[in-house]
Amino acid sequence: MSAIGRSNPGRSFFTRLSQVTAHWAGKPQTFFFALAIIVVWALSGPFFGFNDTWQLVINTSTTIVTFLMVFIIQNSQNRDTAAMQIKLDELIVRLEGAREELLDLEELDEEKLEAMRSEFEDRAKVAREKNGNGD
């Protein structure tokens, strides 16, 4: 039974579908399958006289696949990012002396994030100079 068909009460059908699709989309076999389709399409050009319909087939097909993949992959990325954020938050909470105000950085606006990034860059520069690696 495929991963989509497995019953898991904690995951919706769309979640399972997006995970499986994103997993397969990143495989070399999928790339070569897509490449083979393009090669077959290109080789069929002379049989169709390279007409407008022949071109429209590949344009429409690739547009539809791209449009759908954007949503599938974005769903998978959002879930992965949220999971990673939770794991990092857990590490911050458990680490003695950690600054807990860093827990929700993803909620800050760009200006505040840039200020914090500058602070950490300054700290890194001081640490490098202290260790004699002032690069």
PDB file of C-alpha atoms in Angstrom:
ATOM      1  CA  MET A   1       0.000   0.000   0.000  1.00  0.00           C
ATOM      2  CA  SER A   2       1.331   3.468  -0.869  1.00  0.00           C
ATOM      3  CA  ALA A   3       2.116   6.116   1.687  1.00  0.00           C
ATOM      4  CA  ILE A   4      -0.990   8.003   0.581  1.00  0.00           C
ATOM      5  CA  GLY A   5      -3.203   5.023   1.312  1.00  0.00           C
ATOM      6  CA  ARG A   6      -1.921   4.390   4.840  1.00  0.00           C
ATOM      7  CA  SER A   7      -4.366   5.435   7.478  1.00  0.00           C
ATOM      8  CA  ASN A   8      -2.962   8.001   9.851  1.00  0.00           C
ATOM      9  CA  PRO A   9      -5.546   9.929  11.808  1.00  0.00           C
ATOM     10  CA  GLY A  10      -3.074  12.765  12.462  1.00  0.00           C
ATOM     11  CA  ARG A  11      -2.481  13.619   8.802  1.00  0.00           C
ATOM     12  CA  SER A  12      -4.952  14.754   6.181  1.00  0.00           C
ATOM     13  CA  PHE A  13      -5.082  13.288   2.708  1.00  0.00           C
ATOM     14  CA  PHE A  14      -3.567  16.499   1.303  1.00  0.00           C
ATOM     15  CA  THR A  15      -0.697  16.334   3.790  1.00  0.00           C
ATOM     16  CA  ARG A  16       0.084  12.747   2.842  1.00  0.00           C
ATOM     17  CA  LEU A  17      -0.267  13.563  -0.866  1.00  0.00           C
ATOM     18  CA  SER A  18       2.042  16.577  -0.625  1.00  0.00           C
ATOM     19  CA  GLN A  19       4.673  14.617   1.321  1.00  0.00           C
ATOM     20  CA  VAL A  20       4.709  11.776  -1.194  1.00  0.00           C
ATOM     21  CA  THR A  21       4.659  14.135  -4.190  1.00  0.00           C
ATOM     22  CA  ALA A  22       7.453  16.325  -2.816  1.00  0.00           C
ATOM     23  CA  HIS A  23       9.483  13.197  -2.025  1.00  0.00           C
ATOM     24  CA  TRP A  24       9.108  11.813  -5.549  1.00  0.00           C
ATOM     25  CA  ALA A  25       9.577  15.198  -7.236  1.00  0.00           C
ATOM     26  CA  GLY A  26      13.071  15.407  -5.765  1.00  0.00           C
ATOM     27  CA  LYS A  27      14.253  12.044  -7.065  1.00  0.00           C
ATOM     28  CA  PRO A  28      16.619  11.745 -10.044  1.00  0.00           C
ATOM     29  CA  GLN A  29      14.239   9.232 -11.650  1.00  0.00           C
ATOM     30  CA  THR A  30      11.512  11.875 -11.749  1.00  0.00           C
ATOM     31  CA  PHE A  31      13.851  14.330 -13.430  1.00  0.00           C
ATOM     32  CA  PHE A  32      14.839  11.793 -16.074  1.00  0.00           C
ATOM     33  CA  PHE A  33      11.189  10.836 -16.619  1.00  0.00           C
ATOM     34  CA  ALA A  34      10.336  14.503 -17.228  1.00  0.00           C
ATOM     35  CA  LEU A  35      13.360  14.831 -19.503  1.00  0.00           C
ATOM     36  CA  ALA A  36      12.211  11.768 -21.472  1.00  0.00           C
ATOM     37  CA  ILE A  37       8.786  13.338 -21.955  1.00  0.00           C
ATOM     38  CA  ILE A  38      10.408  16.501 -23.324  1.00  0.00           C
ATOM     39  CA  VAL A  39      12.635  14.481 -25.662  1.00  0.00           C
ATOM     40  CA  VAL A  40       9.663  12.465 -26.969  1.00  0.00           C
ATOM     41  CA  TRP A  41       7.718  15.694 -27.442  1.00  0.00           C
ATOM     42  CA  ALA A  42      10.646  17.309 -29.308  1.00  0.00           C
ATOM     43  CA  LEU A  43      11.142  14.246 -31.507  1.00  0.00           C
ATOM     44  CA  SER A  44       7.444  14.248 -32.380  1.00  0.00           C
ATOM     45  CA  GLY A  45       7.744  17.784 -33.760  1.00  0.00           C
ATOM     46  CA  PRO A  46       8.467  16.781 -37.361  1.00  0.00           C
ATOM     47  CA  PHE A  47       5.422  14.471 -37.400  1.00  0.00           C
ATOM     48  CA  PHE A  48       3.175  17.368 -36.393  1.00  0.00           C
ATOM     49  CA  GLY A  49       4.975  19.951 -38.519  1.00  0.00           C
ATOM     50  CA  PHE A  50       6.044  21.879 -35.434  1.00  0.00           C
ATOM     51  CA  ASN A  51       2.587  23.459 -35.508  1.00  0.00           C
ATOM     52  CA  ASP A  52       0.914  25.610 -32.883  1.00  0.00           C
ATOM     53  CA  THR A  53      -1.041  22.720 -31.364  1.00  0.00           C
ATOM     54  CA  TRP A  54       2.170  20.715 -30.925  1.00  0.00           C
ATOM     55  CA  GLN A  55       3.721  23.632 -29.033  1.00  0.00           C
ATOM     56  CA  LEU A  56       0.535  24.259 -27.056  1.00  0.00           C
ATOM     57  CA  VAL A  57       0.567  20.676 -25.727  1.00  0.00           C
ATOM     58  CA  ILE A  58       3.920  21.072 -23.962  1.00  0.00           C
ATOM     59  CA  ASN A  59       3.260  24.647 -22.862  1.00  0.00           C
ATOM     60  CA  THR A  60      -0.084  23.770 -21.307  1.00  0.00           C
ATOM     61  CA  SER A  61       1.189  20.557 -19.737  1.00  0.00           C
ATOM     62  CA  THR A  62       4.206  22.138 -18.120  1.00  0.00           C
ATOM     63  CA  THR A  63       2.170  25.123 -16.907  1.00  0.00           C
ATOM     64  CA  ILE A  64      -0.399  22.872 -15.226  1.00  0.00           C
ATOM     65  CA  VAL A  65       2.244  20.685 -13.586  1.00  0.00           C
ATOM     66  CA  THR A  66       4.184  23.736 -12.382  1.00  0.00           C
ATOM     67  CA  PHE A  67       1.047  25.394 -11.020  1.00  0.00           C
ATOM     68  CA  LEU A  68       0.045  22.318  -9.027  1.00  0.00           C
ATOM     69  CA  MET A  69       3.579  21.582  -7.810  1.00  0.00           C
ATOM     70  CA  VAL A  70       3.881  25.082  -6.337  1.00  0.00           C
ATOM     71  CA  PHE A  71       1.066  24.320  -3.890  1.00  0.00           C
ATOM     72  CA  ILE A  72       2.218  20.787  -3.127  1.00  0.00           C
ATOM     73  CA  ILE A  73       5.820  21.742  -2.467  1.00  0.00           C
ATOM     74  CA  GLN A  74       4.888  24.901  -0.545  1.00  0.00           C
ATOM     75  CA  ASN A  75       2.657  22.825   1.741  1.00  0.00           C
ATOM     76  CA  SER A  76       5.490  20.400   2.368  1.00  0.00           C
ATOM     77  CA  GLN A  77       7.976  23.252   2.963  1.00  0.00           C
ATOM     78  CA  ASN A  78       5.636  25.023   5.383  1.00  0.00           C
ATOM     79  CA  ARG A  79       5.215  21.863   7.425  1.00  0.00           C
ATOM     80  CA  ASP A  80       8.950  21.116   7.429  1.00  0.00           C
ATOM     81  CA  THR A  81       9.766  24.690   8.462  1.00  0.00           C
ATOM     82  CA  ALA A  82       7.197  24.622  11.276  1.00  0.00           C
ATOM     83  CA  ALA A  83       8.561  21.297  12.551  1.00  0.00           C
ATOM     84  CA  MET A  84      12.142  22.577  12.454  1.00  0.00           C
ATOM     85  CA  GLN A  85      11.089  25.760  14.267  1.00  0.00           C
ATOM     86  CA  ILE A  86       9.450  23.717  17.030  1.00  0.00           C
ATOM     87  CA  LYS A  87      12.572  21.579  17.404  1.00  0.00           C
ATOM     88  CA  LEU A  88      14.794  24.649  17.618  1.00  0.00           C
ATOM     89  CA  ASP A  89      12.429  26.236  20.128  1.00  0.00           C
ATOM     90  CA  GLU A  90      12.659  23.096  22.265  1.00  0.00           C
ATOM     91  CA  LEU A  91      16.456  23.311  22.200  1.00  0.00           C
ATOM     92  CA  ILE A  92      16.377  26.978  23.197  1.00  0.00           C
ATOM     93  CA  VAL A  93      13.987  26.275  26.072  1.00  0.00           C
ATOM     94  CA  ARG A  94      16.146  23.394  27.355  1.00  0.00           C
ATOM     95  CA  LEU A  95      19.492  25.153  26.985  1.00  0.00           C
ATOM     96  CA  GLU A  96      20.513  26.856  30.188  1.00  0.00           C
ATOM     97  CA  GLY A  97      21.290  30.511  29.680  1.00  0.00           C
ATOM     98  CA  ALA A  98      19.614  30.679  26.284  1.00  0.00           C
ATOM     99  CA  ARG A  99      17.721  33.855  25.454  1.00  0.00           C
ATOM    100  CA  GLU A 100      14.072  32.803  25.325  1.00  0.00           C
ATOM    101  CA  GLU A 101      13.136  35.991  23.486  1.00  0.00           C
ATOM    102  CA  LEU A 102      14.601  34.261  20.421  1.00  0.00           C
ATOM    103  CA  LEU A 103      11.779  31.710  20.430  1.00  0.00           C
ATOM    104  CA  ASP A 104       9.468  33.614  18.094  1.00  0.00           C
ATOM    105  CA  LEU A 105      11.897  35.320  15.731  1.00  0.00           C
ATOM    106  CA  GLU A 106       9.895  34.163  12.711  1.00  0.00           C
ATOM    107  CA  GLU A 107       7.102  36.485  13.885  1.00  0.00           C
ATOM    108  CA  LEU A 108       9.279  39.635  13.860  1.00  0.00           C
ATOM    109  CA  ASP A 109       9.291  42.090  11.000  1.00  0.00           C
ATOM    110  CA  GLU A 110      12.292  42.408   8.687  1.00  0.00           C
ATOM    111  CA  GLU A 111      13.707  45.454  10.479  1.00  0.00           C
ATOM    112  CA  LYS A 112      13.862  43.731  13.877  1.00  0.00           C
ATOM    113  CA  LEU A 113      15.286  40.565  12.342  1.00  0.00           C
ATOM    114  CA  GLU A 114      18.019  42.575  10.645  1.00  0.00           C
ATOM    115  CA  ALA A 115      18.893  44.261  13.945  1.00  0.00           C
ATOM    116  CA  MET A 116      19.237  40.875  15.651  1.00  0.00           C
ATOM    117  CA  ARG A 117      21.277  39.526  12.726  1.00  0.00           C
ATOM    118  CA  SER A 118      23.651  42.496  13.049  1.00  0.00           C
ATOM    119  CA  GLU A 119      23.978  41.830  16.778  1.00  0.00           C
ATOM    120  CA  PHE A 120      24.988  38.220  16.142  1.00  0.00           C
ATOM    121  CA  GLU A 121      27.366  39.244  13.343  1.00  0.00           C
ATOM    122  CA  ASP A 122      29.038  41.663  15.767  1.00  0.00           C
ATOM    123  CA  ARG A 123      29.308  38.924  18.393  1.00  0.00           C
ATOM    124  CA  ALA A 124      30.847  36.575  15.811  1.00  0.00           C
ATOM    125  CA  LYS A 125      33.340  39.242  14.746  1.00  0.00           C
ATOM    126  CA  VAL A 126      34.407  39.800  18.371  1.00  0.00           C
ATOM    127  CA  ALA A 127      34.780  36.032  18.883  1.00  0.00           C
ATOM    128  CA  ARG A 128      36.919  35.710  15.721  1.00  0.00           C
ATOM    129  CA  GLU A 129      39.145  38.584  16.789  1.00  0.00           C
ATOM    130  CA  LYS A 130      39.465  37.082  20.240  1.00  0.00           C
ATOM    131  CA  ASN A 131      40.596  33.788  18.701  1.00  0.00           C
ATOM    132  CA  GLY A 132      42.998  35.491  16.283  1.00  0.00           C
ATOM    133  CA  ASN A 133      40.919  34.662  13.187  1.00  0.00           C
ATOM    134  CA  GLY A 134      39.994  38.243  12.321  1.00  0.00           C
ATOM    135  CA  ASP A 135      39.032  37.385   8.718  1.00  0.00           C
TER     136      ASP A 135
END
